[in-house]
Amino acid sequence: MGFKRTIFTGLLFIIVQIGFSQDSLNVKKELDLVWDNYTFFQEETIKNRFIKHADVVQLIQKHINSGLFFNEEIGKSVRGRSINHISFGRGKTKVLLWSQMHGDESTATMALFDLFNFLSGNDEFDPLRRLIRNNLELHFVPMLNPDGAQEWKRRNDLEIDINRDARLLVSPEGRALMEIAKRIEPEIAFNLHDQSTLYAAGRTDKTATISFLAPAYNYPKDMSESRKRATQLILTMNDALQMKVPGNIAKYDDAFDPRCFGDTFQAMGISTILIESGGFRGDSEKQFIRKLNFYALLTALESIAQKSYVSQSLAKYDAIPENSRSLYDLLIRNVSITKEGIAFRTNLGINFAQIKGPDFASMTYNGRVEEIGDMELNFGHQEIEASNFSLSPGKVKFLLKAEWDSLSRDAEFELLKEGYLYVKCTDNQTLTGALSGRILHLTNQDESPVQAAKIGQQAQFVLFQESKPRYAIIKGFVVDLSKELQDLSFPE
Ligand SMILES: [Zn+2]
């Protein structure tokens, strides 16, 4: 009874908050409810991060049809793809948000379309929407670099890094951004990027899932009114995000670089905020980070609309940890290695190289040894404590081609458990390397083709516990040999 009553009182409280009190919206509760109901707003046609210009154009059209958004073409990319400016709202405060000026950084583009869905909704969140629409004039440029997105690459098709082109404006994409900023004269701007998943929040094992920066506008990195507002907004978003991913927020290096748009806009008096989406364990496709972006942006827009961010104390900015590039995809600690006849214990840092798939619409990964040595101050997304293990390059099994062809997956796994990583077909030596659907790799050599633990080489070896293989590392992926085959997945 007491429990039911608590729920009822709670519901009533929420209804009262949403229904009657726009001025005193219980903001935190309201935004938490949006967070809980995110799937209603998540743009369902965007299923992964490899979104292309054609997808963006189609989605913009959907929102134009709603009558709440307006669209104009503000330029064309090098390859002639449209650069679109979408506006929303009729308020006094102008805000400019652009995403994906680096073509392979799409997390915020996905989040912007989730935000459009939220803004054009019609439900119990209408007071929040009205607040934004009546107080803000929003200007969006999603996917500023559509040619880069098409091939999943950072630069545009002139090989120019658009975010180093704010002064020379050689790129048509950079020119379009500068022109729209000069025409609109926004008070506040958001520069939306992705950063490496290997950044930690300070010297911790926590990934820097979101990193913020209020860019400097001069070399001494002075504080101006414009930069102060940007910092206060960052603190507001940080407060909100810390509740969702405690310890995963960092601040980006604030060295002044006048070639960057953020620094240049800050110098023009536009309060500019850089948001970098990094990594979060178990979210390689960045769909959870997309939700965090959506939530951070909505939090910021609400706070701009109510001007509530101005109460933030700048001193709090010091407490946000620095972005630190100190993570590895896989860290093997205290493993015994023998090289040049010398046995020693050390640490191995392994990172995945990203290999673009067909049509630049997917990704595969290949782990390489990045560092050998003291990694006491580093952490891994995945770690193996290998004090009891020694590293071996993996053996070569000699088979006839027919034997290899008819080898069952179970039999292949049994060979792996005996420490074999390679097969050499003695009567047929054409193919080498990994084959789709197979566990072992083919080789033409009698010895393991990969020298164990060499910097820059594929991370491919076996960890022995005494004389028994315990883990196989295949292309940087860890295979626990104490488990059953059906409980494992192998990289293709
Ligand atoms: Zn970037």
PDB file of N, CA, C and O and ligand atoms in Angstrom, residues 100-105 154 161 163-164 191-195 252 274-276, ligand 1:
ATOM      1  N   GLN A 100      30.239  16.598 -38.074  1.00  0.00           N
ATOM      2  CA  GLN A 100      30.946  15.781 -39.065  1.00  0.00           C
ATOM      3  C   GLN A 100      31.721  16.607 -40.084  1.00  0.00           C
ATOM      4  O   GLN A 100      31.671  16.311 -41.278  1.00  0.00           O
ATOM      5  N   MET A 101      32.426  17.637 -39.639  1.00  0.00           N
ATOM      6  CA  MET A 101      33.355  18.305 -40.555  1.00  0.00           C
ATOM      7  C   MET A 101      34.531  17.372 -40.841  1.00  0.00           C
ATOM      8  O   MET A 101      35.236  17.549 -41.835  1.00  0.00           O
ATOM      9  N   HIS A 102      34.713  16.373 -39.983  1.00  0.00           N
ATOM     10  CA  HIS A 102      35.599  15.245 -40.286  1.00  0.00           C
ATOM     11  C   HIS A 102      34.703  14.062 -40.662  1.00  0.00           C
ATOM     12  O   HIS A 102      33.835  13.663 -39.879  1.00  0.00           O
ATOM     13  N   GLY A 103      34.902  13.544 -41.864  1.00  0.00           N
ATOM     14  CA  GLY A 103      33.931  12.614 -42.453  1.00  0.00           C
ATOM     15  C   GLY A 103      33.731  11.322 -41.684  1.00  0.00           C
ATOM     16  O   GLY A 103      32.671  10.700 -41.779  1.00  0.00           O
ATOM     17  N   ASP A 104      34.745  10.909 -40.913  1.00  0.00           N
ATOM     18  CA  ASP A 104      34.620   9.646 -40.177  1.00  0.00           C
ATOM     19  C   ASP A 104      34.255   9.881 -38.708  1.00  0.00           C
ATOM     20  O   ASP A 104      34.598   9.083 -37.849  1.00  0.00           O
ATOM     21  N   GLU A 105      33.553  10.989 -38.449  1.00  0.00           N
ATOM     22  CA  GLU A 105      33.155  11.317 -37.071  1.00  0.00           C
ATOM     23  C   GLU A 105      31.653  11.630 -37.058  1.00  0.00           C
ATOM     24  O   GLU A 105      31.241  12.785 -37.135  1.00  0.00           O
ATOM     25  N   ARG A 154      38.662  11.363 -42.791  1.00  0.00           N
ATOM     26  CA  ARG A 154      38.653  12.623 -42.051  1.00  0.00           C
ATOM     27  C   ARG A 154      38.522  13.850 -42.959  1.00  0.00           C
ATOM     28  O   ARG A 154      37.704  14.720 -42.758  1.00  0.00           O
ATOM     29  N   ASP A 161      42.018  19.273 -44.376  1.00  0.00           N
ATOM     30  CA  ASP A 161      41.355  19.081 -43.095  1.00  0.00           C
ATOM     31  C   ASP A 161      40.523  20.340 -42.844  1.00  0.00           C
ATOM     32  O   ASP A 161      41.071  21.417 -42.594  1.00  0.00           O
ATOM     33  N   ASN A 163      38.841  21.432 -40.500  1.00  0.00           N
ATOM     34  CA  ASN A 163      39.025  22.127 -39.224  1.00  0.00           C
ATOM     35  C   ASN A 163      40.421  22.717 -39.048  1.00  0.00           C
ATOM     36  O   ASN A 163      40.817  23.095 -37.956  1.00  0.00           O
ATOM     37  N   ARG A 164      41.176  22.796 -40.138  1.00  0.00           N
ATOM     38  CA  ARG A 164      42.417  23.582 -40.133  1.00  0.00           C
ATOM     39  C   ARG A 164      42.344  24.624 -41.250  1.00  0.00           C
ATOM     40  O   ARG A 164      43.356  25.153 -41.692  1.00  0.00           O
ATOM     41  N   ASN A 191      30.499  22.673 -31.983  1.00  0.00           N
ATOM     42  CA  ASN A 191      31.372  22.070 -32.991  1.00  0.00           C
ATOM     43  C   ASN A 191      31.506  20.588 -32.606  1.00  0.00           C
ATOM     44  O   ASN A 191      32.136  20.264 -31.605  1.00  0.00           O
ATOM     45  N   LEU A 192      30.886  19.709 -33.397  1.00  0.00           N
ATOM     46  CA  LEU A 192      30.640  18.337 -32.933  1.00  0.00           C
ATOM     47  C   LEU A 192      31.532  17.327 -33.658  1.00  0.00           C
ATOM     48  O   LEU A 192      31.458  17.177 -34.880  1.00  0.00           O
ATOM     49  N   HIS A 193      32.353  16.638 -32.891  1.00  0.00           N
ATOM     50  CA  HIS A 193      33.384  15.727 -33.425  1.00  0.00           C
ATOM     51  C   HIS A 193      33.382  14.382 -32.708  1.00  0.00           C
ATOM     52  O   HIS A 193      32.702  14.194 -31.711  1.00  0.00           O
ATOM     53  N   ASP A 194      34.227  13.471 -33.234  1.00  0.00           N
ATOM     54  CA  ASP A 194      34.587  12.233 -32.534  1.00  0.00           C
ATOM     55  C   ASP A 194      36.089  12.230 -32.310  1.00  0.00           C
ATOM     56  O   ASP A 194      36.842  12.741 -33.137  1.00  0.00           O
ATOM     57  N   GLN A 195      36.500  11.618 -31.214  1.00  0.00           N
ATOM     58  CA  GLN A 195      37.933  11.450 -30.959  1.00  0.00           C
ATOM     59  C   GLN A 195      38.248   9.966 -30.801  1.00  0.00           C
ATOM     60  O   GLN A 195      37.349   9.123 -30.748  1.00  0.00           O
ATOM     61  N   TYR A 252      39.274  18.641 -23.245  1.00  0.00           N
ATOM     62  CA  TYR A 252      40.230  18.566 -24.352  1.00  0.00           C
ATOM     63  C   TYR A 252      41.304  19.642 -24.164  1.00  0.00           C
ATOM     64  O   TYR A 252      41.056  20.682 -23.557  1.00  0.00           O
ATOM     65  N   LEU A 274      33.311  22.786 -28.134  1.00  0.00           N
ATOM     66  CA  LEU A 274      33.691  21.579 -28.856  1.00  0.00           C
ATOM     67  C   LEU A 274      33.236  20.371 -28.046  1.00  0.00           C
ATOM     68  O   LEU A 274      33.487  20.300 -26.840  1.00  0.00           O
ATOM     69  N   ILE A 275      32.542  19.449 -28.715  1.00  0.00           N
ATOM     70  CA  ILE A 275      32.190  18.187 -28.055  1.00  0.00           C
ATOM     71  C   ILE A 275      32.827  17.053 -28.860  1.00  0.00           C
ATOM     72  O   ILE A 275      32.610  16.937 -30.065  1.00  0.00           O
ATOM     73  N   GLU A 276      33.632  16.250 -28.185  1.00  0.00           N
ATOM     74  CA  GLU A 276      34.296  15.112 -28.826  1.00  0.00           C
ATOM     75  C   GLU A 276      33.691  13.826 -28.263  1.00  0.00           C
ATOM     76  O   GLU A 276      33.734  13.599 -27.056  1.00  0.00           O
TER      77      GLU A 276
HETATM   78 ZN    ZN B   1      37.164  15.882 -35.676  1.00  0.00          ZN
END
